[in-house]
XYZ file of C-alpha atoms in Angstrom:
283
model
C 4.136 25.883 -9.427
C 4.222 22.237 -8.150
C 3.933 22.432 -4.325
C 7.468 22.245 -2.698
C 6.736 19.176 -0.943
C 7.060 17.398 -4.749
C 10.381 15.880 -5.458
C 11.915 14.948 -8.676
C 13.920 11.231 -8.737
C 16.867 11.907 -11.097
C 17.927 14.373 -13.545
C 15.217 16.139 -15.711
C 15.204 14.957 -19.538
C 16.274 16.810 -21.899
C 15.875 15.656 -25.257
C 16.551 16.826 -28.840
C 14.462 14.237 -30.516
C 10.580 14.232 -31.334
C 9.007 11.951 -28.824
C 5.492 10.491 -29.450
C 4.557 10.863 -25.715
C 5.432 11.852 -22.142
C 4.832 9.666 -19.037
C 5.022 10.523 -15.300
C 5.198 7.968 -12.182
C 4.087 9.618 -8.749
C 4.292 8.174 -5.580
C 1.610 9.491 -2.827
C 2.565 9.007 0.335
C 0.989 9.503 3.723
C -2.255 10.265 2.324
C -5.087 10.750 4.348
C -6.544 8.066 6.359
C -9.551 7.344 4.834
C -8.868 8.708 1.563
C -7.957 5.481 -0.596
C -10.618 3.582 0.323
C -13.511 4.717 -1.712
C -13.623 3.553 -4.518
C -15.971 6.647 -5.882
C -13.565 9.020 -4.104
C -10.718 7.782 -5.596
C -12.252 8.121 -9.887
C -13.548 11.485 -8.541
C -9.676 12.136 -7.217
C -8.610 10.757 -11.287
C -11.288 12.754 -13.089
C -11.332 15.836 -11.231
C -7.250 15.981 -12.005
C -7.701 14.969 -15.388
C -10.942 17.485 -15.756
C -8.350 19.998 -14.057
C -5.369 19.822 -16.138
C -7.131 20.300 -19.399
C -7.110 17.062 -20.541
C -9.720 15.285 -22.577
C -11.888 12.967 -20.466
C -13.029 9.525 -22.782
C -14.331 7.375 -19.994
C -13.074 5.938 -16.570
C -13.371 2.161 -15.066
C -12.222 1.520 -11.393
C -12.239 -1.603 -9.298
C -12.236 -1.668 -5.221
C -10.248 -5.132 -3.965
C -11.632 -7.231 -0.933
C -11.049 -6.510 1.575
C -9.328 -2.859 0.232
C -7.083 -1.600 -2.813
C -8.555 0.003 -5.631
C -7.379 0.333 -9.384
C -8.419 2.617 -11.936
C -7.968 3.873 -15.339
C -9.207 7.256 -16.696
C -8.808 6.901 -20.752
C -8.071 10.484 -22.108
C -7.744 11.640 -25.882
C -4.239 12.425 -25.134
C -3.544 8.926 -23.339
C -4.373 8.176 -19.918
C -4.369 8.435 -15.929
C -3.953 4.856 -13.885
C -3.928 4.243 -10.181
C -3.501 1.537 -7.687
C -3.875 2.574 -3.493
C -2.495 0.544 -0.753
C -4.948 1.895 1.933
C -3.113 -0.162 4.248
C 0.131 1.885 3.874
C -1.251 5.598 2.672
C -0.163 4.877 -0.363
C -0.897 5.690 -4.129
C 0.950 4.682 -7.167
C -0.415 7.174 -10.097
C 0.639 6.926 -14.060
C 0.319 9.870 -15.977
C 0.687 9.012 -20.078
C 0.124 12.193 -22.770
C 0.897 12.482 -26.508
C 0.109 15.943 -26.322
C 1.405 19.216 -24.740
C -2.360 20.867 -23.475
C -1.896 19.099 -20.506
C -0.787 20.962 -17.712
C 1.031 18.337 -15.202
C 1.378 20.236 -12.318
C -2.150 21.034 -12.109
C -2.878 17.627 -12.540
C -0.477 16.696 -9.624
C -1.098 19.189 -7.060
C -4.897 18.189 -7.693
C -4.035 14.606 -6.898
C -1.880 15.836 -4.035
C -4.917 17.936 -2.078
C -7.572 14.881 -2.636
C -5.204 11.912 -1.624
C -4.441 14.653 1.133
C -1.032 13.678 0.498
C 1.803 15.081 3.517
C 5.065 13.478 1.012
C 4.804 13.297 -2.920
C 7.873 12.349 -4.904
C 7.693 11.699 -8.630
C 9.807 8.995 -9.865
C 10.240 9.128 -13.574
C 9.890 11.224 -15.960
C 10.456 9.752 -19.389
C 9.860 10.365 -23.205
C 8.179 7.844 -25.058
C 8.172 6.630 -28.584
C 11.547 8.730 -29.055
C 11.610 9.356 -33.258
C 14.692 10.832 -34.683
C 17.653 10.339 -37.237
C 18.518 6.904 -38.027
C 21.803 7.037 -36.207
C 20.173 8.528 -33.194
C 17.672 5.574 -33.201
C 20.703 3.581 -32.837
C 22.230 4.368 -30.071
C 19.123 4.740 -28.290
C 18.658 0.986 -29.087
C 22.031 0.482 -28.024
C 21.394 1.930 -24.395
C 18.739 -0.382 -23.999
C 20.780 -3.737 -24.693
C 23.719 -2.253 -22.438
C 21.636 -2.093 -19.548
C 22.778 -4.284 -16.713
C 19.182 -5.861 -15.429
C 20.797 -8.544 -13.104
C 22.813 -5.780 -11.278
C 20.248 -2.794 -11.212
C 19.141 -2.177 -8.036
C 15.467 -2.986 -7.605
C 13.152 -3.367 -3.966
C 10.981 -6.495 -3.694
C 7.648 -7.193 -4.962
C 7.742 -10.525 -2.354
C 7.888 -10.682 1.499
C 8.791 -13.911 1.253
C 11.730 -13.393 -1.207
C 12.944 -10.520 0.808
C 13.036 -13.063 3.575
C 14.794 -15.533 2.372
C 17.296 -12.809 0.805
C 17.794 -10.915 3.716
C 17.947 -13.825 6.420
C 16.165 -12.290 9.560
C 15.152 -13.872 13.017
C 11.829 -13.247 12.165
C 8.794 -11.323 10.992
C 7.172 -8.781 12.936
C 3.801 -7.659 11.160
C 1.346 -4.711 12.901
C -2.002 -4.379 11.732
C -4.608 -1.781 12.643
C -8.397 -2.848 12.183
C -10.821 0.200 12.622
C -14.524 -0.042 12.474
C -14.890 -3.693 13.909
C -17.943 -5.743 15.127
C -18.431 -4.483 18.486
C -20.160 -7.447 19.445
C -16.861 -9.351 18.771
C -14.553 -7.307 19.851
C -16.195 -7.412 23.276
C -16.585 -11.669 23.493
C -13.478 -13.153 25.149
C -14.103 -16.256 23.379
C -14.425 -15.112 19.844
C -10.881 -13.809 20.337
C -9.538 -16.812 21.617
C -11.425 -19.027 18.705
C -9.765 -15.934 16.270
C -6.136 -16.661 17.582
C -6.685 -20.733 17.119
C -8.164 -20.115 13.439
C -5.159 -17.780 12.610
C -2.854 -20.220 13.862
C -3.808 -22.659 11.826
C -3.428 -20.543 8.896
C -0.194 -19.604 8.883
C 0.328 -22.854 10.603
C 1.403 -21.842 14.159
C 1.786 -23.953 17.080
C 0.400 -22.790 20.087
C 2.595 -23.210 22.905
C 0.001 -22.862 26.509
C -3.282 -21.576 26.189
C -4.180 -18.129 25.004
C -5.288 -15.627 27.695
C -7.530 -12.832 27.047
C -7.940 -10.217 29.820
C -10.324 -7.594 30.316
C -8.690 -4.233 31.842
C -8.623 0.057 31.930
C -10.518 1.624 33.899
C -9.758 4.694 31.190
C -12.392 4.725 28.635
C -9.776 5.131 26.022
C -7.766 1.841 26.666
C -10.881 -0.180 28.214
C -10.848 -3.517 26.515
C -9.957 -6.410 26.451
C -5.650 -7.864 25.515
C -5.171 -11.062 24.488
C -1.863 -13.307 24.464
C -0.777 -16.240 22.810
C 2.823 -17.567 22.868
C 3.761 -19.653 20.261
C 6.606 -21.922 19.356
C 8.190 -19.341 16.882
C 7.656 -16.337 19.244
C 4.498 -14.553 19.994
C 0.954 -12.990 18.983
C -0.727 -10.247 21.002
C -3.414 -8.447 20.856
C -5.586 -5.348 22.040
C -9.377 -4.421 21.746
C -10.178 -0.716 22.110
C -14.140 -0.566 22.716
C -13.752 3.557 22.761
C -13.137 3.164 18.792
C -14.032 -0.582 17.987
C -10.252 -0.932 17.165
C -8.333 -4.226 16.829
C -4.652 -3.593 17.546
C -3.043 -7.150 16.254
C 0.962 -8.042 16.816
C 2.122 -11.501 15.172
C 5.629 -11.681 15.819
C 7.385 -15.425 14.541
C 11.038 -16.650 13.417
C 9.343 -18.616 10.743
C 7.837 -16.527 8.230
C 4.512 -16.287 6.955
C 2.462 -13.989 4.342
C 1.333 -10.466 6.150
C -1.353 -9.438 4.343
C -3.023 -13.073 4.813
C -2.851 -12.291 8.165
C -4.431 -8.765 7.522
C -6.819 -10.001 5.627
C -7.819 -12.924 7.282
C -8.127 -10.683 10.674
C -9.984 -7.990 8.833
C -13.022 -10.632 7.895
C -12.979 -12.130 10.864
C -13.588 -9.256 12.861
C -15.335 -7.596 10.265
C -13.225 -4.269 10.263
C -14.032 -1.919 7.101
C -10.351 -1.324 6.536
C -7.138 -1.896 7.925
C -2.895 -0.552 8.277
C -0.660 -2.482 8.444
C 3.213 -2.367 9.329
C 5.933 -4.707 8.407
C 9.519 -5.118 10.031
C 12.119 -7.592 9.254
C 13.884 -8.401 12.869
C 17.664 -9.358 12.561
């Protein structure tokens, strides 16, 4: 049975007619922390479902992102499996495509639920495709495709930006998480203060007093050093953790400005091997 924790978007199909194929969208959320960001681990995740389910395994090509994301294909006899992980937000977006019945789905998700180590799974569609049937049947199938109303469906954004400009806010808060970092820079007051005046003049900032960077905790866990740099659009902040080499990174602005060039740009610069990061809209 597929594990309880698996939810269906919409009504089941049910269809009369002879379809040439079935295809599945599941969402993996709150996988585990490090378990989209191996590129290896994640085509073992694909094959091991795919090897799992029954299905007929062809051949598999996956690509890892810099600094992180992965996307992969495993090509099956009966079709295929895709992927693309957001590491940065636990996140998997998997595509199951079969022409034939010998797959066994639920194996195939449960399997993709216990590697991804996945806590909320929710499958999104669940469609028949390549729908053959009586000539009159084909036609009003074609008809509910020109009646749709694309303008007015509702659909989530692709764009920060666009979401931005469509929803108005005072400004962008954006949290990123950088684990694994340089120790040695981490630990150097000034490389944090010549990191704040690069990223400034990235997302083209203006620095409003000078940026302070203080060493404090006398707790091992919190020891570090903060860092604080106000800017004409609001604020960007910053802690150090030396217990875990951990950059904890606040840029908070009424302008707006790409988040994941921030996350990115931080990432290399303190040469993290991966990253989370969290986005809010402030109104």
């Amino acid at each position: 049975m597929l594990d309880k924790n698996i939810k269906f978007v919409g009504d089941s199909q049910q269809d009369t007619c002879f379809a040439l194929g079935r295809q599945l969208t599941i969402e993996y959320y709150e996988c585990g922390v490090k378990a989209l960001l191996d590129k290896d681990r994640v085509e073992k995740t694909l094959l091991k479902a795919a090897k799992e389910s029954g299905a007929t395994i062809i051949s598999s090509l996956f690509h890892k992102f810099d600094p992180q994301g992965i996307s992969g294909v495993v090509v099956i006899a009966e079709s295929h499996f895709t992927v693309h992980a957001w590491p940065e937000h636990d996140y998997a977006a998997v595509d199951i495509f079969t022409c034939g019945d010998s797959i066994n789905l639920e194996v195939a998700i449960n399997s993709m639920k216990n590697s991804f180590e996945s806590e909320n799974v929710v499958i999104s569609s669940d469609q028949n495709r390549g729908v053959i049937s009586k000539p009159f049947e084909q036609k009003n199938v074609g008809q509910s495709i020109k009646n749709l109303d694309i303008k007015n469906s509702k659909i989530y954004p692709i764009s920060w930006k666009k979401e931005y400009e469509r929803k108005n806010p005072w400004g962008v808060l954006t949290s990123v998480d950088i684990y694994e970092s340089d120790p040695q820079i981490i630990r150097d007051a000034k490389s944090i203060e010549r990191f704040v005046y690069k990223l400034c003049d990235l997302i083209d900032m203006k620095r409003f007093g000078e940026c302070q960077v203080v060493h404090f905790g006398e707790d091992e866990k919190v020891e570090g050093f903060s860092m604080t740099q106000l800017i004409e659009t609001s604020l960007i902040s910053g802690h150090f953790a030396n217990a875990s080499n951990t950059v904890y990174l606040d840029v908070f602005s009424c302008k707006f400005y790409e988040p994941r060039e921030i996350a990115e740009f931080a990432t290399s610069f303190f040469k993290g091997d991966y990253y989370k990061m969290q986005i809010a809209l402030r109104q």
